């Protein structure tokens, strides 16, 4: 699930098949990438390994330095990025230059 409000950009992702130490999150100014992998494990039928990569496009007004993440007991990963404060438009005087012809 992705939420994009005027104050923050949030991602929630079910990673219940992975432990927090098996998850890697990277970001740049345009995207957030979630990569998760666990090595081969034995189950009732043999061996299984899992790997997933998910990339989310970021809005232009996020502050990537504000990125934070957490994972709860149910394996839900939450990623949050704050929005940058937009400057309110300021009135600027433009001088009139007079030229004699």
mmCIF file of N, CA and C in Angstrom:
data_model
loop_
_atom_site.group_PDB
_atom_site.id
_atom_site.type_symbol
_atom_site.label_atom_id
_atom_site.label_comp_id
_atom_site.label_asym_id
_atom_site.label_seq_id
_atom_site.Cartn_x
_atom_site.Cartn_y
_atom_site.Cartn_z
ATOM 1 N N UNK A 1 0.834 -1.167 0.000
ATOM 2 C CA UNK A 1 0.000 0.000 0.000
ATOM 3 C C UNK A 1 0.890 1.244 0.000
ATOM 4 N N UNK A 2 0.522 2.228 -0.788
ATOM 5 C CA UNK A 2 1.261 3.481 -0.876
ATOM 6 C C UNK A 2 0.325 4.628 -0.513
ATOM 7 N N UNK A 3 0.793 5.519 0.356
ATOM 8 C CA UNK A 3 0.047 6.726 0.730
ATOM 9 C C UNK A 3 0.912 7.928 0.381
ATOM 10 N N UNK A 4 0.327 8.876 -0.320
ATOM 11 C CA UNK A 4 1.045 10.080 -0.699
ATOM 12 C C UNK A 4 0.226 11.290 -0.262
ATOM 13 N N UNK A 5 0.569 11.857 0.899
ATOM 14 C CA UNK A 5 -0.145 13.025 1.402
ATOM 15 C C UNK A 5 0.706 14.268 1.181
ATOM 16 N N UNK A 6 0.196 15.407 1.608
ATOM 17 C CA UNK A 6 0.973 16.636 1.442
ATOM 18 C C UNK A 6 2.130 16.726 2.437
ATOM 19 N N UNK A 7 2.138 15.875 3.475
ATOM 20 C CA UNK A 7 3.205 15.920 4.482
ATOM 21 C C UNK A 7 4.204 14.775 4.373
ATOM 22 N N UNK A 8 3.766 13.605 3.851
ATOM 23 C CA UNK A 8 4.683 12.474 3.774
ATOM 24 C C UNK A 8 4.272 11.466 2.709
ATOM 25 N N UNK A 9 5.240 10.609 2.381
ATOM 26 C CA UNK A 9 5.055 9.515 1.438
ATOM 27 C C UNK A 9 5.316 8.244 2.225
ATOM 28 N N UNK A 10 4.333 7.328 2.264
ATOM 29 C CA UNK A 10 4.449 6.092 3.049
ATOM 30 C C UNK A 10 4.265 4.862 2.167
ATOM 31 N N UNK A 11 5.009 3.826 2.501
ATOM 32 C CA UNK A 11 4.883 2.530 1.825
ATOM 33 C C UNK A 11 4.692 1.486 2.915
ATOM 34 N N UNK A 12 3.744 0.579 2.726
ATOM 35 C CA UNK A 12 3.569 -0.575 3.605
ATOM 36 C C UNK A 12 3.609 -1.819 2.750
ATOM 37 N N UNK A 13 4.396 -2.792 3.174
ATOM 38 C CA UNK A 13 4.632 -3.984 2.371
ATOM 39 C C UNK A 13 4.685 -5.207 3.276
ATOM 40 N N UNK A 14 3.984 -6.284 2.882
ATOM 41 C CA UNK A 14 3.991 -7.529 3.652
ATOM 42 C C UNK A 14 5.251 -8.319 3.331
ATOM 43 N N UNK A 15 6.127 -8.429 4.312
ATOM 44 C CA UNK A 15 7.353 -9.218 4.164
ATOM 45 C C UNK A 15 7.419 -10.289 5.244
ATOM 46 N N UNK A 16 6.271 -10.907 5.532
ATOM 47 C CA UNK A 16 6.190 -11.889 6.618
ATOM 48 C C UNK A 16 7.057 -13.123 6.367
ATOM 49 N N UNK A 17 7.490 -13.341 5.125
ATOM 50 C CA UNK A 17 8.359 -14.478 4.822
ATOM 51 C C UNK A 17 9.828 -14.191 5.140
ATOM 52 N N UNK A 18 10.119 -12.942 5.543
ATOM 53 C CA UNK A 18 11.513 -12.526 5.748
ATOM 54 C C UNK A 18 11.722 -11.970 7.152
ATOM 55 N N UNK A 19 12.954 -12.091 7.624
ATOM 56 C CA UNK A 19 13.359 -11.474 8.885
ATOM 57 C C UNK A 19 13.893 -10.077 8.571
ATOM 58 N N UNK A 20 13.852 -9.156 9.533
ATOM 59 C CA UNK A 20 14.357 -7.799 9.274
ATOM 60 C C UNK A 20 15.792 -7.777 8.737
ATOM 61 N N UNK A 21 16.653 -8.675 9.215
ATOM 62 C CA UNK A 21 18.043 -8.691 8.749
ATOM 63 C C UNK A 21 18.195 -9.216 7.320
ATOM 64 N N UNK A 22 17.121 -9.749 6.744
ATOM 65 C CA UNK A 22 17.146 -10.231 5.355
ATOM 66 C C UNK A 22 16.624 -9.181 4.373
ATOM 67 N N UNK A 23 16.281 -8.000 4.890
ATOM 68 C CA UNK A 23 15.695 -6.941 4.074
ATOM 69 C C UNK A 23 16.697 -5.800 3.916
ATOM 70 N N UNK A 24 16.823 -5.309 2.674
ATOM 71 C CA UNK A 24 17.686 -4.169 2.388
ATOM 72 C C UNK A 24 16.848 -3.129 1.652
ATOM 73 N N UNK A 25 16.936 -1.868 2.107
ATOM 74 C CA UNK A 25 16.185 -0.772 1.496
ATOM 75 C C UNK A 25 17.183 0.278 1.035
ATOM 76 N N UNK A 26 17.057 0.690 -0.220
ATOM 77 C CA UNK A 26 17.902 1.767 -0.743
ATOM 78 C C UNK A 26 17.013 2.835 -1.363
ATOM 79 N N UNK A 27 17.531 4.050 -1.408
ATOM 80 C CA UNK A 27 16.780 5.140 -2.015
ATOM 81 C C UNK A 27 17.726 6.117 -2.692
ATOM 82 N N UNK A 28 17.209 6.757 -3.709
ATOM 83 C CA UNK A 28 17.883 7.899 -4.315
ATOM 84 C C UNK A 28 16.803 8.960 -4.496
ATOM 85 N N UNK A 29 17.058 9.982 -5.240
ATOM 86 C CA UNK A 29 16.073 11.062 -5.346
ATOM 87 C C UNK A 29 14.841 10.683 -6.165
ATOM 88 N N UNK A 30 14.868 9.540 -6.839
ATOM 89 C CA UNK A 30 13.752 9.171 -7.714
ATOM 90 C C UNK A 30 12.995 7.919 -7.308
ATOM 91 N N UNK A 31 13.614 7.053 -6.495
ATOM 92 C CA UNK A 31 12.951 5.779 -6.182
ATOM 93 C C UNK A 31 13.405 5.199 -4.846
ATOM 94 N N UNK A 32 12.578 4.294 -4.311
ATOM 95 C CA UNK A 32 12.918 3.478 -3.149
ATOM 96 C C UNK A 32 12.871 2.038 -3.622
ATOM 97 N N UNK A 33 13.908 1.270 -3.307
ATOM 98 C CA UNK A 33 13.950 -0.139 -3.688
ATOM 99 C C UNK A 33 14.037 -0.994 -2.432
ATOM 100 N N UNK A 34 13.149 -1.997 -2.352
ATOM 101 C CA UNK A 34 13.145 -2.950 -1.251
ATOM 102 C C UNK A 34 13.591 -4.289 -1.827
ATOM 103 N N UNK A 35 14.637 -4.853 -1.224
ATOM 104 C CA UNK A 35 15.175 -6.146 -1.656
ATOM 105 C C UNK A 35 15.179 -7.058 -0.445
ATOM 106 N N UNK A 36 14.632 -8.253 -0.601
ATOM 107 C CA UNK A 36 14.608 -9.222 0.492
ATOM 108 C C UNK A 36 14.994 -10.598 -0.046
ATOM 109 N N UNK A 37 15.798 -11.311 0.740
ATOM 110 C CA UNK A 37 16.237 -12.642 0.308
ATOM 111 C C UNK A 37 16.551 -13.476 1.532
ATOM 112 N N UNK A 38 16.097 -14.725 1.494
ATOM 113 C CA UNK A 38 16.594 -15.644 2.504
ATOM 114 C C UNK A 38 17.168 -16.863 1.802
ATOM 115 N N UNK A 39 18.226 -17.345 2.409
ATOM 116 C CA UNK A 39 18.962 -18.454 1.824
ATOM 117 C C UNK A 39 18.118 -19.723 1.819
ATOM 118 N N UNK A 40 18.609 -20.717 1.151
ATOM 119 C CA UNK A 40 17.900 -21.983 1.028
ATOM 120 C C UNK A 40 17.647 -22.584 2.407
ATOM 121 N N UNK A 41 16.384 -22.971 2.617
ATOM 122 C CA UNK A 41 15.979 -23.604 3.877
ATOM 123 C C UNK A 41 15.253 -24.895 3.561
ATOM 124 N N UNK A 42 15.328 -25.807 4.495
ATOM 125 C CA UNK A 42 14.622 -27.077 4.303
ATOM 126 C C UNK A 42 13.206 -26.954 4.859
ATOM 127 N N UNK A 43 12.238 -27.501 4.098
ATOM 128 C CA UNK A 43 10.874 -27.603 4.592
ATOM 129 C C UNK A 43 10.414 -29.038 4.430
ATOM 130 N N UNK A 44 9.114 -29.303 4.544
ATOM 131 C CA UNK A 44 8.586 -30.674 4.474
ATOM 132 C C UNK A 44 8.768 -31.328 3.112
ATOM 133 N N UNK A 45 8.953 -30.535 2.058
ATOM 134 C CA UNK A 45 9.007 -31.067 0.704
ATOM 135 C C UNK A 45 10.396 -31.004 0.076
ATOM 136 N N UNK A 46 11.342 -30.420 0.756
ATOM 137 C CA UNK A 46 12.678 -30.278 0.189
ATOM 138 C C UNK A 46 13.304 -28.980 0.660
ATOM 139 N N UNK A 47 13.837 -28.231 -0.296
ATOM 140 C CA UNK A 47 14.490 -26.971 0.036
ATOM 141 C C UNK A 47 13.794 -25.819 -0.687
ATOM 142 N N UNK A 48 13.785 -24.663 -0.051
ATOM 143 C CA UNK A 48 13.162 -23.484 -0.646
ATOM 144 C C UNK A 48 14.040 -22.259 -0.353
ATOM 145 N N UNK A 49 14.124 -21.363 -1.335
ATOM 146 C CA UNK A 49 14.756 -20.061 -1.117
ATOM 147 C C UNK A 49 13.855 -19.018 -1.758
ATOM 148 N N UNK A 50 13.849 -17.827 -1.198
ATOM 149 C CA UNK A 50 12.994 -16.755 -1.716
ATOM 150 C C UNK A 50 13.810 -15.499 -1.884
ATOM 151 N N UNK A 51 13.405 -14.728 -2.897
ATOM 152 C CA UNK A 51 14.045 -13.448 -3.173
ATOM 153 C C UNK A 51 13.015 -12.555 -3.840
ATOM 154 N N UNK A 52 12.974 -11.273 -3.440
ATOM 155 C CA UNK A 52 12.048 -10.340 -4.079
ATOM 156 C C UNK A 52 12.674 -8.955 -4.123
ATOM 157 N N UNK A 53 12.312 -8.231 -5.172
ATOM 158 C CA UNK A 53 12.727 -6.838 -5.318
ATOM 159 C C UNK A 53 11.500 -6.030 -5.718
ATOM 160 N N UNK A 54 11.300 -4.914 -5.036
ATOM 161 C CA UNK A 54 10.175 -4.044 -5.348
ATOM 162 C C UNK A 54 10.685 -2.604 -5.379
ATOM 163 N N UNK A 55 10.354 -1.875 -6.437
ATOM 164 C CA UNK A 55 10.800 -0.491 -6.579
ATOM 165 C C UNK A 55 9.592 0.432 -6.664
ATOM 166 N N UNK A 56 9.642 1.533 -5.921
ATOM 167 C CA UNK A 56 8.571 2.523 -5.897
ATOM 168 C C UNK A 56 9.113 3.855 -6.391
ATOM 169 N N UNK A 57 8.407 4.487 -7.315
ATOM 170 C CA UNK A 57 8.790 5.817 -7.809
ATOM 171 C C UNK A 57 8.415 6.853 -6.757
ATOM 172 N N UNK A 58 9.344 7.755 -6.472
ATOM 173 C CA UNK A 58 9.101 8.788 -5.472
ATOM 174 C C UNK A 58 8.561 10.059 -6.107
ATOM 175 N N UNK A 59 7.683 10.763 -5.403
ATOM 176 C CA UNK A 59 7.270 12.081 -5.870
ATOM 177 C C UNK A 59 8.469 13.034 -5.801
ATOM 178 N N UNK A 60 8.406 14.127 -6.538
ATOM 179 C CA UNK A 60 9.527 15.073 -6.588
ATOM 180 C C UNK A 60 9.763 15.811 -5.280
ATOM 181 N N UNK A 61 8.746 15.905 -4.420
ATOM 182 C CA UNK A 61 8.866 16.748 -3.235
ATOM 183 C C UNK A 61 9.190 15.999 -1.944
ATOM 184 N N UNK A 62 9.805 14.808 -2.035
ATOM 185 C CA UNK A 62 10.186 14.094 -0.817
ATOM 186 C C UNK A 62 11.624 14.426 -0.440
ATOM 187 N N UNK A 63 11.893 14.347 0.849
ATOM 188 C CA UNK A 63 13.235 14.544 1.380
ATOM 189 C C UNK A 63 13.817 13.160 1.651
ATOM 190 N N UNK A 64 14.685 12.675 0.763
ATOM 191 C CA UNK A 64 15.218 11.313 0.919
ATOM 192 C C UNK A 64 16.053 11.170 2.187
ATOM 193 N N UNK A 65 16.575 12.269 2.718
ATOM 194 C CA UNK A 65 17.348 12.208 3.961
ATOM 195 C C UNK A 65 16.464 11.948 5.181
ATOM 196 N N UNK A 66 15.162 12.083 5.020
ATOM 197 C CA UNK A 66 14.232 11.857 6.133
ATOM 198 C C UNK A 66 13.719 10.413 6.155
ATOM 199 N N UNK A 67 14.179 9.567 5.265
ATOM 200 C CA UNK A 67 13.652 8.205 5.144
ATOM 201 C C UNK A 67 13.873 7.406 6.432
ATOM 202 N N UNK A 68 12.822 6.690 6.834
ATOM 203 C CA UNK A 68 12.917 5.785 7.980
ATOM 204 C C UNK A 68 12.057 4.558 7.685
ATOM 205 N N UNK A 69 12.376 3.455 8.368
ATOM 206 C CA UNK A 69 11.588 2.243 8.161
ATOM 207 C C UNK A 69 11.503 1.458 9.463
ATOM 208 N N UNK A 70 10.477 0.601 9.530
ATOM 209 C CA UNK A 70 10.312 -0.298 10.673
ATOM 210 C C UNK A 70 9.560 -1.526 10.203
ATOM 211 N N UNK A 71 9.743 -2.627 10.934
ATOM 212 C CA UNK A 71 9.026 -3.864 10.627
ATOM 213 C C UNK A 71 8.398 -4.366 11.920
ATOM 214 N N UNK A 72 7.090 -4.686 11.867
ATOM 215 C CA UNK A 72 6.414 -5.167 13.070
ATOM 216 C C UNK A 72 6.483 -6.692 13.179
ATOM 217 N N UNK A 73 5.900 -7.246 14.249
ATOM 218 C CA UNK A 73 5.938 -8.699 14.500
ATOM 219 C C UNK A 73 5.243 -9.509 13.417
ATOM 220 N N UNK A 74 4.296 -8.906 12.711
ATOM 221 C CA UNK A 74 3.566 -9.606 11.647
ATOM 222 C C UNK A 74 4.315 -9.583 10.321
ATOM 223 N N UNK A 75 5.475 -8.920 10.272
ATOM 224 C CA UNK A 75 6.257 -8.855 9.038
ATOM 225 C C UNK A 75 5.845 -7.735 8.109
ATOM 226 N N UNK A 76 5.103 -6.739 8.608
ATOM 227 C CA UNK A 76 4.724 -5.601 7.785
ATOM 228 C C UNK A 76 5.832 -4.552 7.851
ATOM 229 N N UNK A 77 6.406 -4.256 6.696
ATOM 230 C CA UNK A 77 7.450 -3.246 6.592
ATOM 231 C C UNK A 77 6.793 -1.902 6.302
ATOM 232 N N UNK A 78 7.173 -0.869 7.055
ATOM 233 C CA UNK A 78 6.674 0.484 6.832
ATOM 234 C C UNK A 78 7.858 1.390 6.525
ATOM 235 N N UNK A 79 7.738 2.145 5.437
ATOM 236 C CA UNK A 79 8.766 3.099 5.049
ATOM 237 C C UNK A 79 8.099 4.465 4.992
ATOM 238 N N UNK A 80 8.767 5.473 5.557
ATOM 239 C CA UNK A 80 8.189 6.815 5.593
ATOM 240 C C UNK A 80 9.237 7.821 5.148
ATOM 241 N N UNK A 81 8.826 8.736 4.258
ATOM 242 C CA UNK A 81 9.669 9.847 3.832
ATOM 243 C C UNK A 81 8.856 11.126 3.978
ATOM 244 N N UNK A 82 9.468 12.140 4.593
ATOM 245 C CA UNK A 82 8.788 13.430 4.754
ATOM 246 C C UNK A 82 8.846 14.210 3.452
ATOM 247 N N UNK A 83 7.872 15.090 3.301
ATOM 248 C CA UNK A 83 7.864 15.976 2.141
ATOM 249 C C UNK A 83 8.686 17.221 2.474
ATOM 250 N N UNK A 84 9.300 17.792 1.470
ATOM 251 C CA UNK A 84 10.030 19.039 1.670
ATOM 252 C C UNK A 84 9.022 20.176 1.727
ATOM 253 N N UNK A 85 9.333 21.155 2.543
ATOM 254 C CA UNK A 85 8.439 22.307 2.662
ATOM 255 C C UNK A 85 8.562 23.157 1.411
ATOM 256 N N UNK A 86 7.435 23.403 0.811
ATOM 257 C CA UNK A 86 7.429 24.259 -0.370
ATOM 258 C C UNK A 86 7.419 25.708 0.084
ATOM 259 N N UNK A 87 8.254 26.509 -0.536
ATOM 260 C CA UNK A 87 8.288 27.925 -0.187
ATOM 261 C C UNK A 87 7.027 28.601 -0.693
ATOM 262 N N UNK A 88 6.489 29.479 0.153
ATOM 263 C CA UNK A 88 5.345 30.250 -0.312
ATOM 264 C C UNK A 88 5.855 31.316 -1.281
ATOM 265 N N UNK A 89 5.103 31.558 -2.331
ATOM 266 C CA UNK A 89 5.561 32.543 -3.313
ATOM 267 C C UNK A 89 5.748 33.906 -2.658
ATOM 268 N N UNK A 90 6.884 34.522 -2.971
ATOM 269 C CA UNK A 90 7.175 35.852 -2.435
ATOM 270 C C UNK A 90 7.032 36.875 -3.548
ATOM 271 N N UNK A 91 6.565 38.042 -3.157
ATOM 272 C CA UNK A 91 6.458 39.121 -4.131
ATOM 273 C C UNK A 91 7.837 39.736 -4.321
ATOM 274 N N UNK A 92 8.239 39.866 -5.561
ATOM 275 C CA UNK A 92 9.549 40.418 -5.889
ATOM 276 C C UNK A 92 9.347 41.640 -6.771
ATOM 277 N N UNK A 93 10.025 42.736 -6.408
ATOM 278 C CA UNK A 93 9.958 43.940 -7.227
ATOM 279 C C UNK A 93 10.889 43.809 -8.410
ATOM 280 N N UNK A 94 10.403 44.180 -9.560
ATOM 281 C CA UNK A 94 11.212 44.160 -10.788
ATOM 282 C C UNK A 94 11.404 45.627 -11.194
ATOM 283 N N UNK A 95 12.636 46.102 -11.129
ATOM 284 C CA UNK A 95 12.858 47.508 -11.454
ATOM 285 C C UNK A 95 12.628 47.771 -12.944
ATOM 286 N N UNK A 96 12.137 48.970 -13.216
ATOM 287 C CA UNK A 96 11.908 49.382 -14.599
ATOM 288 C C UNK A 96 13.104 50.232 -14.998
ATOM 289 N N UNK A 97 13.766 49.815 -16.023
ATOM 290 C CA UNK A 97 14.910 50.562 -16.510
ATOM 291 C C UNK A 97 14.431 51.502 -17.619
ATOM 292 N N UNK A 98 14.770 52.773 -17.479
ATOM 293 C CA UNK A 98 14.351 53.764 -18.464
ATOM 294 C C UNK A 98 15.499 54.008 -19.431
ATOM 295 N N UNK A 99 15.209 53.881 -20.720
ATOM 296 C CA UNK A 99 16.228 54.117 -21.744
ATOM 297 C C UNK A 99 15.760 55.248 -22.644
ATOM 298 N N UNK A 100 16.597 56.266 -22.802
ATOM 299 C CA UNK A 100 16.301 57.363 -23.726
ATOM 300 C C UNK A 100 16.694 56.931 -25.113
ATOM 301 N N UNK A 101 15.870 57.271 -26.050
ATOM 302 C CA UNK A 101 16.206 56.927 -27.432
ATOM 303 C C UNK A 101 16.486 58.150 -28.248
#
